[in-house]
Amino acid sequence: MTGAATGRSQRARQSRSVARLMAVQALYQRAMAGTGTARLLAEFHAHRLQGDGADGELAPAESAFFDDLVEGVIAREAEIDARIADYLSAGWTLSRLDPLMLAMLRAGAFELMARPDVPLAAVVSEYVDVARAFYPREEAGFVNAVLDRIGHAVRDGAVRDGAGSVAG
């Protein structure tokens, strides 16, 4: 691969990483403020997806990928929540999860369920990175464990045997 092609590929990956982070933030905002989907998407497109020009820390997000994540999670929320709940330890419910953690798990689970074009390991790794931006190591490990189990279940057709739960 040429240097220019490698640079484009790197920017594309970074653009998707930012889209994932922004999708988690949008889903969190929706959970906390009850912002409607159209308004939420419009606000993020107008103010947040272009990147952080102040210090250049965040690249622009891939807006179509961001839209797919946010709209997909919202459209399939009940199905996604049921899938996540399947991999929580006995006694743990979705309502016990911090809203930001739940937003991460929902976005990751949706991507695993609906985007077979993105490798399982890449999805899990990306959301672990998002978790590390907000939480200590233990919570990032929790995101890793839950999404890895969901990913194998939906991608490999694995059947949960009751021993696949993850403690929070």
Short mmCIF file of N, CA and C in Angstrom, two decimals:
data_model
loop_
_atom_site.label_atom_id
_atom_site.label_comp_id
_atom_site.label_asym_id
_atom_site.label_seq_id
_atom_site.Cartn_x
_atom_site.Cartn_y
_atom_site.Cartn_z
N MET A 1 0.85 -1.18 0.00
CA MET A 1 0.00 0.00 0.00
C MET A 1 0.89 1.23 0.00
N THR A 2 0.55 2.21 -0.79
CA THR A 2 1.35 3.43 -0.85
C THR A 2 1.12 4.27 0.39
N GLY A 3 2.00 5.24 0.59
CA GLY A 3 1.86 6.14 1.73
C GLY A 3 0.56 6.91 1.70
N ALA A 4 0.15 7.36 0.51
CA ALA A 4 -1.10 8.11 0.38
C ALA A 4 -2.29 7.23 0.70
N ALA A 5 -2.26 5.98 0.21
CA ALA A 5 -3.37 5.06 0.48
C ALA A 5 -3.43 4.71 1.96
N THR A 6 -2.27 4.54 2.57
CA THR A 6 -2.22 4.25 4.01
C THR A 6 -2.79 5.42 4.79
N GLY A 7 -2.47 6.63 4.40
CA GLY A 7 -2.99 7.83 5.06
C GLY A 7 -4.50 7.93 4.94
N ARG A 8 -5.04 7.64 3.76
CA ARG A 8 -6.50 7.66 3.57
C ARG A 8 -7.17 6.60 4.43
N SER A 9 -6.56 5.41 4.47
CA SER A 9 -7.12 4.32 5.27
C SER A 9 -7.10 4.69 6.76
N GLN A 10 -6.02 5.30 7.20
CA GLN A 10 -5.91 5.73 8.60
C GLN A 10 -6.97 6.78 8.92
N ARG A 11 -7.16 7.75 8.02
CA ARG A 11 -8.17 8.79 8.24
C ARG A 11 -9.58 8.19 8.27
N ALA A 12 -9.83 7.21 7.41
CA ALA A 12 -11.15 6.57 7.38
C ALA A 12 -11.41 5.85 8.70
N ARG A 13 -10.41 5.13 9.21
CA ARG A 13 -10.58 4.44 10.51
C ARG A 13 -10.80 5.45 11.62
N GLN A 14 -10.03 6.53 11.60
CA GLN A 14 -10.16 7.56 12.63
C GLN A 14 -11.53 8.23 12.55
N SER A 15 -12.02 8.45 11.34
CA SER A 15 -13.33 9.05 11.14
C SER A 15 -14.44 8.18 11.70
N ARG A 16 -14.29 6.87 11.56
CA ARG A 16 -15.28 5.94 12.13
C ARG A 16 -15.15 5.89 13.65
N SER A 17 -13.94 5.95 14.15
CA SER A 17 -13.75 5.96 15.61
C SER A 17 -14.44 7.17 16.23
N VAL A 18 -14.28 8.32 15.60
CA VAL A 18 -14.93 9.53 16.09
C VAL A 18 -16.45 9.40 15.97
N ALA A 19 -16.92 8.80 14.89
CA ALA A 19 -18.37 8.59 14.73
C ALA A 19 -18.92 7.72 15.85
N ARG A 20 -18.17 6.70 16.25
CA ARG A 20 -18.61 5.85 17.36
C ARG A 20 -18.68 6.64 18.66
N LEU A 21 -17.65 7.40 18.95
CA LEU A 21 -17.65 8.22 20.16
C LEU A 21 -18.82 9.21 20.15
N MET A 22 -19.04 9.86 19.03
CA MET A 22 -20.15 10.81 18.93
C MET A 22 -21.50 10.11 19.05
N ALA A 23 -21.62 8.91 18.50
CA ALA A 23 -22.88 8.15 18.61
C ALA A 23 -23.17 7.81 20.07
N VAL A 24 -22.15 7.40 20.80
CA VAL A 24 -22.33 7.11 22.23
C VAL A 24 -22.78 8.38 22.95
N GLN A 25 -22.16 9.51 22.63
CA GLN A 25 -22.54 10.76 23.28
C GLN A 25 -23.97 11.15 22.92
N ALA A 26 -24.34 10.95 21.67
CA ALA A 26 -25.71 11.27 21.24
C ALA A 26 -26.73 10.38 21.95
N LEU A 27 -26.43 9.10 22.05
CA LEU A 27 -27.35 8.18 22.72
C LEU A 27 -27.45 8.51 24.22
N TYR A 28 -26.34 8.92 24.80
CA TYR A 28 -26.35 9.35 26.20
C TYR A 28 -27.23 10.60 26.36
N GLN A 29 -27.05 11.56 25.46
CA GLN A 29 -27.86 12.79 25.51
C GLN A 29 -29.34 12.45 25.38
N ARG A 30 -29.65 11.53 24.49
CA ARG A 30 -31.04 11.11 24.32
C ARG A 30 -31.59 10.51 25.61
N ALA A 31 -30.79 9.69 26.26
CA ALA A 31 -31.22 9.05 27.51
C ALA A 31 -31.41 10.06 28.63
N MET A 32 -30.54 11.04 28.70
CA MET A 32 -30.57 11.99 29.82
C MET A 32 -31.56 13.13 29.59
N ALA A 33 -31.67 13.60 28.35
CA ALA A 33 -32.49 14.78 28.08
C ALA A 33 -33.76 14.47 27.30
N GLY A 34 -33.86 13.25 26.79
CA GLY A 34 -35.04 12.89 26.02
C GLY A 34 -35.10 13.57 24.67
N THR A 35 -33.96 13.96 24.14
CA THR A 35 -33.91 14.64 22.85
C THR A 35 -34.42 13.71 21.75
N GLY A 36 -35.31 14.22 20.91
CA GLY A 36 -35.85 13.44 19.80
C GLY A 36 -34.79 13.14 18.75
N THR A 37 -35.02 12.11 17.98
CA THR A 37 -34.03 11.65 17.01
C THR A 37 -33.66 12.72 15.99
N ALA A 38 -34.65 13.34 15.36
CA ALA A 38 -34.36 14.35 14.32
C ALA A 38 -33.55 15.51 14.89
N ARG A 39 -33.96 16.00 16.05
CA ARG A 39 -33.25 17.11 16.68
C ARG A 39 -31.83 16.70 17.09
N LEU A 40 -31.71 15.50 17.61
CA LEU A 40 -30.41 14.98 18.04
C LEU A 40 -29.45 14.90 16.86
N LEU A 41 -29.91 14.31 15.76
CA LEU A 41 -29.06 14.19 14.58
C LEU A 41 -28.69 15.57 14.03
N ALA A 42 -29.67 16.46 13.97
CA ALA A 42 -29.40 17.81 13.44
C ALA A 42 -28.38 18.54 14.30
N GLU A 43 -28.52 18.43 15.61
CA GLU A 43 -27.58 19.10 16.51
C GLU A 43 -26.16 18.56 16.35
N PHE A 44 -26.03 17.25 16.28
CA PHE A 44 -24.69 16.68 16.13
C PHE A 44 -24.09 17.01 14.77
N HIS A 45 -24.91 17.00 13.72
CA HIS A 45 -24.40 17.36 12.39
C HIS A 45 -23.96 18.83 12.36
N ALA A 46 -24.70 19.68 13.01
CA ALA A 46 -24.39 21.11 12.98
C ALA A 46 -23.21 21.49 13.86
N HIS A 47 -23.02 20.79 14.98
CA HIS A 47 -22.06 21.28 15.97
C HIS A 47 -20.95 20.32 16.38
N ARG A 48 -21.07 19.03 16.09
CA ARG A 48 -20.11 18.12 16.71
C ARG A 48 -19.38 17.17 15.77
N LEU A 49 -19.90 16.90 14.60
CA LEU A 49 -19.29 15.89 13.74
C LEU A 49 -18.13 16.39 12.90
N GLN A 50 -17.92 17.70 12.88
CA GLN A 50 -16.88 18.25 12.02
C GLN A 50 -15.47 18.10 12.59
N GLY A 51 -15.35 17.67 13.81
CA GLY A 51 -14.03 17.56 14.43
C GLY A 51 -13.81 18.73 15.35
N ASP A 52 -12.74 18.67 16.07
CA ASP A 52 -12.40 19.71 17.05
C ASP A 52 -11.29 20.56 16.47
N GLY A 53 -11.66 21.66 15.88
CA GLY A 53 -10.69 22.53 15.25
C GLY A 53 -9.80 23.28 16.22
N ALA A 54 -10.22 23.41 17.47
CA ALA A 54 -9.46 24.20 18.44
C ALA A 54 -8.07 23.63 18.67
N ASP A 55 -7.97 22.35 18.94
CA ASP A 55 -6.66 21.77 19.19
C ASP A 55 -6.38 20.58 18.27
N GLY A 56 -7.29 20.33 17.32
CA GLY A 56 -7.09 19.27 16.35
C GLY A 56 -7.15 17.87 16.95
N GLU A 57 -7.71 17.75 18.14
CA GLU A 57 -7.71 16.46 18.83
C GLU A 57 -8.62 15.44 18.16
N LEU A 58 -9.79 15.86 17.71
CA LEU A 58 -10.72 14.93 17.07
C LEU A 58 -10.83 15.21 15.59
N ALA A 59 -10.73 14.16 14.80
CA ALA A 59 -10.93 14.27 13.36
C ALA A 59 -12.43 14.39 13.09
N PRO A 60 -12.80 14.82 11.91
CA PRO A 60 -14.23 14.82 11.57
C PRO A 60 -14.77 13.39 11.59
N ALA A 61 -16.02 13.26 12.01
CA ALA A 61 -16.66 11.95 12.07
C ALA A 61 -17.26 11.59 10.72
N GLU A 62 -17.32 10.31 10.43
CA GLU A 62 -18.01 9.83 9.23
C GLU A 62 -19.51 9.94 9.52
N SER A 63 -20.15 10.94 8.95
CA SER A 63 -21.53 11.26 9.32
C SER A 63 -22.52 10.16 8.97
N ALA A 64 -22.37 9.50 7.83
CA ALA A 64 -23.30 8.43 7.46
C ALA A 64 -23.20 7.27 8.44
N PHE A 65 -22.00 6.96 8.89
CA PHE A 65 -21.79 5.89 9.86
C PHE A 65 -22.40 6.28 11.21
N PHE A 66 -22.18 7.53 11.62
CA PHE A 66 -22.80 8.06 12.85
C PHE A 66 -24.31 7.92 12.78
N ASP A 67 -24.91 8.36 11.67
CA ASP A 67 -26.37 8.28 11.51
C ASP A 67 -26.84 6.83 11.60
N ASP A 68 -26.13 5.92 10.96
CA ASP A 68 -26.50 4.51 10.98
C ASP A 68 -26.49 3.97 12.41
N LEU A 69 -25.47 4.32 13.18
CA LEU A 69 -25.38 3.85 14.57
C LEU A 69 -26.52 4.40 15.42
N VAL A 70 -26.71 5.71 15.38
CA VAL A 70 -27.72 6.34 16.23
C VAL A 70 -29.13 5.87 15.84
N GLU A 71 -29.44 5.97 14.56
CA GLU A 71 -30.78 5.57 14.11
C GLU A 71 -31.02 4.08 14.31
N GLY A 72 -29.98 3.28 14.08
CA GLY A 72 -30.11 1.84 14.25
C GLY A 72 -30.36 1.44 15.69
N VAL A 73 -29.62 2.05 16.62
CA VAL A 73 -29.84 1.75 18.04
C VAL A 73 -31.25 2.14 18.45
N ILE A 74 -31.69 3.31 18.04
CA ILE A 74 -33.02 3.78 18.42
C ILE A 74 -34.10 2.86 17.84
N ALA A 75 -33.94 2.48 16.59
CA ALA A 75 -34.94 1.63 15.93
C ALA A 75 -35.00 0.23 16.52
N ARG A 76 -33.87 -0.27 16.98
CA ARG A 76 -33.81 -1.66 17.45
C ARG A 76 -33.52 -1.75 18.95
N GLU A 77 -33.83 -0.69 19.68
CA GLU A 77 -33.45 -0.61 21.09
C GLU A 77 -33.95 -1.79 21.92
N ALA A 78 -35.19 -2.20 21.77
CA ALA A 78 -35.73 -3.31 22.57
C ALA A 78 -34.97 -4.61 22.27
N GLU A 79 -34.71 -4.86 21.01
CA GLU A 79 -33.96 -6.07 20.61
C GLU A 79 -32.53 -6.02 21.16
N ILE A 80 -31.90 -4.86 21.05
CA ILE A 80 -30.54 -4.68 21.55
C ILE A 80 -30.50 -4.85 23.06
N ASP A 81 -31.44 -4.23 23.76
CA ASP A 81 -31.48 -4.33 25.21
C ASP A 81 -31.66 -5.78 25.66
N ALA A 82 -32.50 -6.52 24.96
CA ALA A 82 -32.69 -7.93 25.31
C ALA A 82 -31.39 -8.71 25.13
N ARG A 83 -30.67 -8.39 24.08
CA ARG A 83 -29.40 -9.08 23.81
C ARG A 83 -28.39 -8.74 24.92
N ILE A 84 -28.29 -7.47 25.29
CA ILE A 84 -27.37 -7.08 26.36
C ILE A 84 -27.76 -7.76 27.67
N ALA A 85 -29.04 -7.73 27.99
CA ALA A 85 -29.52 -8.32 29.25
C ALA A 85 -29.17 -9.80 29.33
N ASP A 86 -29.14 -10.49 28.20
CA ASP A 86 -28.77 -11.90 28.18
C ASP A 86 -27.36 -12.14 28.71
N TYR A 87 -26.50 -11.14 28.64
CA TYR A 87 -25.10 -11.32 29.01
C TYR A 87 -24.70 -10.59 30.29
N LEU A 88 -25.69 -10.16 31.05
CA LEU A 88 -25.43 -9.60 32.37
C LEU A 88 -25.56 -10.72 33.40
N SER A 89 -24.82 -10.62 34.48
CA SER A 89 -24.89 -11.63 35.55
C SER A 89 -26.25 -11.63 36.21
N ALA A 90 -26.56 -12.74 36.83
CA ALA A 90 -27.82 -12.86 37.58
C ALA A 90 -27.90 -11.71 38.58
N GLY A 91 -29.06 -11.10 38.66
CA GLY A 91 -29.24 -9.98 39.58
C GLY A 91 -28.94 -8.63 38.97
N TRP A 92 -28.30 -8.63 37.81
CA TRP A 92 -28.01 -7.37 37.12
C TRP A 92 -29.09 -7.12 36.07
N THR A 93 -29.52 -5.88 36.00
CA THR A 93 -30.50 -5.48 34.99
C THR A 93 -29.96 -4.26 34.25
N LEU A 94 -30.58 -3.96 33.14
CA LEU A 94 -30.15 -2.77 32.38
C LEU A 94 -30.29 -1.51 33.23
N SER A 95 -31.29 -1.47 34.08
CA SER A 95 -31.51 -0.27 34.90
C SER A 95 -30.39 -0.03 35.91
N ARG A 96 -29.60 -1.05 36.21
CA ARG A 96 -28.46 -0.88 37.12
C ARG A 96 -27.25 -0.29 36.41
N LEU A 97 -27.26 -0.31 35.10
CA LEU A 97 -26.11 0.22 34.34
C LEU A 97 -26.18 1.73 34.27
N ASP A 98 -25.04 2.35 34.39
CA ASP A 98 -24.91 3.79 34.19
C ASP A 98 -25.39 4.12 32.78
N PRO A 99 -26.11 5.23 32.58
CA PRO A 99 -26.62 5.56 31.24
C PRO A 99 -25.53 5.65 30.16
N LEU A 100 -24.35 6.12 30.50
CA LEU A 100 -23.27 6.19 29.53
C LEU A 100 -22.80 4.78 29.16
N MET A 101 -22.67 3.91 30.15
CA MET A 101 -22.28 2.53 29.89
C MET A 101 -23.32 1.85 29.00
N LEU A 102 -24.59 2.07 29.28
CA LEU A 102 -25.64 1.47 28.48
C LEU A 102 -25.60 2.00 27.04
N ALA A 103 -25.31 3.28 26.87
CA ALA A 103 -25.19 3.84 25.52
C ALA A 103 -24.05 3.16 24.76
N MET A 104 -22.91 2.93 25.42
CA MET A 104 -21.78 2.24 24.78
C MET A 104 -22.15 0.83 24.37
N LEU A 105 -22.77 0.11 25.30
CA LEU A 105 -23.14 -1.27 25.01
C LEU A 105 -24.18 -1.34 23.90
N ARG A 106 -25.12 -0.43 23.90
CA ARG A 106 -26.14 -0.42 22.83
C ARG A 106 -25.50 -0.17 21.47
N ALA A 107 -24.62 0.83 21.39
CA ALA A 107 -23.98 1.14 20.11
C ALA A 107 -23.13 -0.03 19.64
N GLY A 108 -22.34 -0.59 20.55
CA GLY A 108 -21.51 -1.73 20.18
C GLY A 108 -22.32 -2.95 19.78
N ALA A 109 -23.37 -3.24 20.53
CA ALA A 109 -24.21 -4.39 20.20
C ALA A 109 -24.89 -4.19 18.85
N PHE A 110 -25.38 -2.98 18.60
CA PHE A 110 -26.00 -2.72 17.30
C PHE A 110 -25.00 -2.96 16.18
N GLU A 111 -23.80 -2.44 16.33
CA GLU A 111 -22.81 -2.59 15.27
C GLU A 111 -22.49 -4.07 15.04
N LEU A 112 -22.40 -4.84 16.12
CA LEU A 112 -22.14 -6.27 15.98
C LEU A 112 -23.30 -6.98 15.29
N MET A 113 -24.51 -6.56 15.58
CA MET A 113 -25.70 -7.20 15.03
C MET A 113 -25.98 -6.79 13.59
N ALA A 114 -25.71 -5.54 13.26
CA ALA A 114 -26.18 -4.99 11.98
C ALA A 114 -25.09 -4.65 10.98
N ARG A 115 -23.83 -4.69 11.40
CA ARG A 115 -22.74 -4.29 10.50
C ARG A 115 -21.73 -5.42 10.35
N PRO A 116 -22.09 -6.49 9.65
CA PRO A 116 -21.15 -7.60 9.48
C PRO A 116 -19.91 -7.21 8.67
N ASP A 117 -19.95 -6.04 8.02
CA ASP A 117 -18.80 -5.56 7.27
C ASP A 117 -17.66 -5.11 8.19
N VAL A 118 -17.95 -4.91 9.46
CA VAL A 118 -16.93 -4.49 10.42
C VAL A 118 -16.55 -5.71 11.26
N PRO A 119 -15.27 -6.07 11.27
CA PRO A 119 -14.85 -7.27 12.02
C PRO A 119 -15.20 -7.18 13.51
N LEU A 120 -15.56 -8.32 14.08
CA LEU A 120 -15.93 -8.41 15.49
C LEU A 120 -14.85 -7.79 16.38
N ALA A 121 -13.61 -8.18 16.18
CA ALA A 121 -12.52 -7.68 17.04
C ALA A 121 -12.38 -6.17 16.94
N ALA A 122 -12.61 -5.62 15.76
CA ALA A 122 -12.52 -4.17 15.59
C ALA A 122 -13.62 -3.47 16.36
N VAL A 123 -14.83 -3.99 16.30
CA VAL A 123 -15.96 -3.38 17.02
C VAL A 123 -15.67 -3.39 18.52
N VAL A 124 -15.31 -4.55 19.05
CA VAL A 124 -15.06 -4.66 20.48
C VAL A 124 -13.94 -3.72 20.90
N SER A 125 -12.85 -3.71 20.16
CA SER A 125 -11.71 -2.85 20.48
C SER A 125 -12.09 -1.37 20.47
N GLU A 126 -12.88 -0.97 19.49
CA GLU A 126 -13.29 0.44 19.39
C GLU A 126 -14.10 0.88 20.60
N TYR A 127 -15.04 0.04 21.04
CA TYR A 127 -15.87 0.43 22.19
C TYR A 127 -15.13 0.30 23.51
N VAL A 128 -14.16 -0.57 23.58
CA VAL A 128 -13.28 -0.61 24.75
C VAL A 128 -12.50 0.70 24.82
N ASP A 129 -12.04 1.19 23.69
CA ASP A 129 -11.34 2.49 23.66
C ASP A 129 -12.26 3.62 24.11
N VAL A 130 -13.51 3.59 23.67
CA VAL A 130 -14.47 4.61 24.12
C VAL A 130 -14.65 4.50 25.63
N ALA A 131 -14.80 3.29 26.13
CA ALA A 131 -14.97 3.08 27.58
C ALA A 131 -13.78 3.62 28.35
N ARG A 132 -12.58 3.41 27.85
CA ARG A 132 -11.36 3.89 28.53
C ARG A 132 -11.32 5.42 28.61
N ALA A 133 -11.99 6.07 27.70
CA ALA A 133 -12.02 7.54 27.73
C ALA A 133 -12.87 8.06 28.89
N PHE A 134 -13.76 7.22 29.42
CA PHE A 134 -14.70 7.67 30.45
C PHE A 134 -14.59 6.92 31.77
N TYR A 135 -14.05 5.71 31.74
CA TYR A 135 -14.09 4.84 32.91
C TYR A 135 -12.72 4.25 33.23
N PRO A 136 -12.58 3.76 34.47
CA PRO A 136 -11.37 3.01 34.82
C PRO A 136 -11.30 1.67 34.09
N ARG A 137 -10.20 1.00 34.22
CA ARG A 137 -9.91 -0.24 33.51
C ARG A 137 -10.99 -1.32 33.70
N GLU A 138 -11.51 -1.46 34.90
CA GLU A 138 -12.48 -2.52 35.18
C GLU A 138 -13.72 -2.39 34.29
N GLU A 139 -14.22 -1.17 34.13
CA GLU A 139 -15.40 -0.97 33.29
C GLU A 139 -15.10 -1.22 31.82
N ALA A 140 -13.90 -0.86 31.39
CA ALA A 140 -13.52 -1.14 30.00
C ALA A 140 -13.47 -2.65 29.78
N GLY A 141 -13.03 -3.39 30.79
CA GLY A 141 -13.04 -4.85 30.71
C GLY A 141 -14.45 -5.41 30.65
N PHE A 142 -15.37 -4.76 31.35
CA PHE A 142 -16.78 -5.15 31.30
C PHE A 142 -17.33 -4.97 29.89
N VAL A 143 -17.05 -3.82 29.27
CA VAL A 143 -17.49 -3.57 27.89
C VAL A 143 -16.90 -4.64 26.96
N ASN A 144 -15.64 -4.95 27.14
CA ASN A 144 -14.98 -5.97 26.34
C ASN A 144 -15.69 -7.32 26.48
N ALA A 145 -15.96 -7.72 27.70
CA ALA A 145 -16.56 -9.03 27.94
C ALA A 145 -17.98 -9.12 27.37
N VAL A 146 -18.79 -8.12 27.63
CA VAL A 146 -20.18 -8.17 27.15
C VAL A 146 -20.22 -8.14 25.62
N LEU A 147 -19.50 -7.20 25.01
CA LEU A 147 -19.55 -7.11 23.55
C LEU A 147 -18.92 -8.31 22.87
N ASP A 148 -17.87 -8.86 23.44
CA ASP A 148 -17.25 -10.05 22.86
C ASP A 148 -18.24 -11.21 22.86
N ARG A 149 -18.97 -11.39 23.94
CA ARG A 149 -19.94 -12.48 24.01
C ARG A 149 -21.12 -12.24 23.05
N ILE A 150 -21.58 -11.01 23.00
CA ILE A 150 -22.65 -10.69 22.04
C ILE A 150 -22.16 -10.94 20.62
N GLY A 151 -20.96 -10.47 20.34
CA GLY A 151 -20.40 -10.63 19.00
C GLY A 151 -20.30 -12.07 18.57
N HIS A 152 -19.80 -12.92 19.46
CA HIS A 152 -19.70 -14.34 19.11
C HIS A 152 -21.08 -14.96 18.96
N ALA A 153 -22.02 -14.55 19.77
CA ALA A 153 -23.38 -15.09 19.66
C ALA A 153 -24.02 -14.72 18.33
N VAL A 154 -23.90 -13.46 17.92
CA VAL A 154 -24.58 -13.04 16.69
C VAL A 154 -23.77 -13.35 15.44
N ARG A 155 -22.47 -13.38 15.55
CA ARG A 155 -21.65 -13.62 14.36
C ARG A 155 -21.35 -15.10 14.13
N ASP A 156 -21.22 -15.86 15.22
CA ASP A 156 -20.89 -17.28 15.10
C ASP A 156 -22.12 -18.16 15.24
N GLY A 157 -23.27 -17.54 15.60
CA GLY A 157 -24.48 -18.31 15.82
C GLY A 157 -24.43 -19.12 17.11
N ALA A 158 -23.55 -18.71 18.03
CA ALA A 158 -23.42 -19.44 19.28
C ALA A 158 -24.70 -19.34 20.09
N VAL A 159 -24.98 -20.37 20.84
CA VAL A 159 -26.16 -20.39 21.71
C VAL A 159 -25.67 -20.21 23.13
N ARG A 160 -26.29 -19.32 23.83
CA ARG A 160 -25.93 -19.05 25.22
C ARG A 160 -26.32 -20.25 26.07
N ASP A 161 -25.36 -20.71 26.91
CA ASP A 161 -25.61 -21.88 27.74
C ASP A 161 -25.89 -21.53 29.21
N GLY A 162 -26.04 -20.26 29.51
CA GLY A 162 -26.30 -19.84 30.88
C GLY A 162 -25.04 -19.51 31.63
N ALA A 163 -23.89 -19.92 31.10
CA ALA A 163 -22.63 -19.63 31.77
C ALA A 163 -21.95 -18.42 31.17
N GLY A 164 -22.59 -17.76 30.22
CA GLY A 164 -21.96 -16.65 29.53
C GLY A 164 -22.22 -15.31 30.12
N SER A 165 -22.79 -15.23 31.30
CA SER A 165 -23.11 -13.94 31.91
C SER A 165 -21.86 -13.21 32.36
N VAL A 166 -21.98 -11.90 32.44
CA VAL A 166 -20.87 -11.06 32.87
C VAL A 166 -21.34 -10.21 34.02
N ALA A 167 -20.56 -10.18 35.09
CA ALA A 167 -20.90 -9.33 36.23
C ALA A 167 -20.57 -7.90 35.91
N GLY A 168 -21.32 -6.98 36.49
CA GLY A 168 -21.07 -5.55 36.25
C GLY A 168 -20.14 -4.98 37.26
#
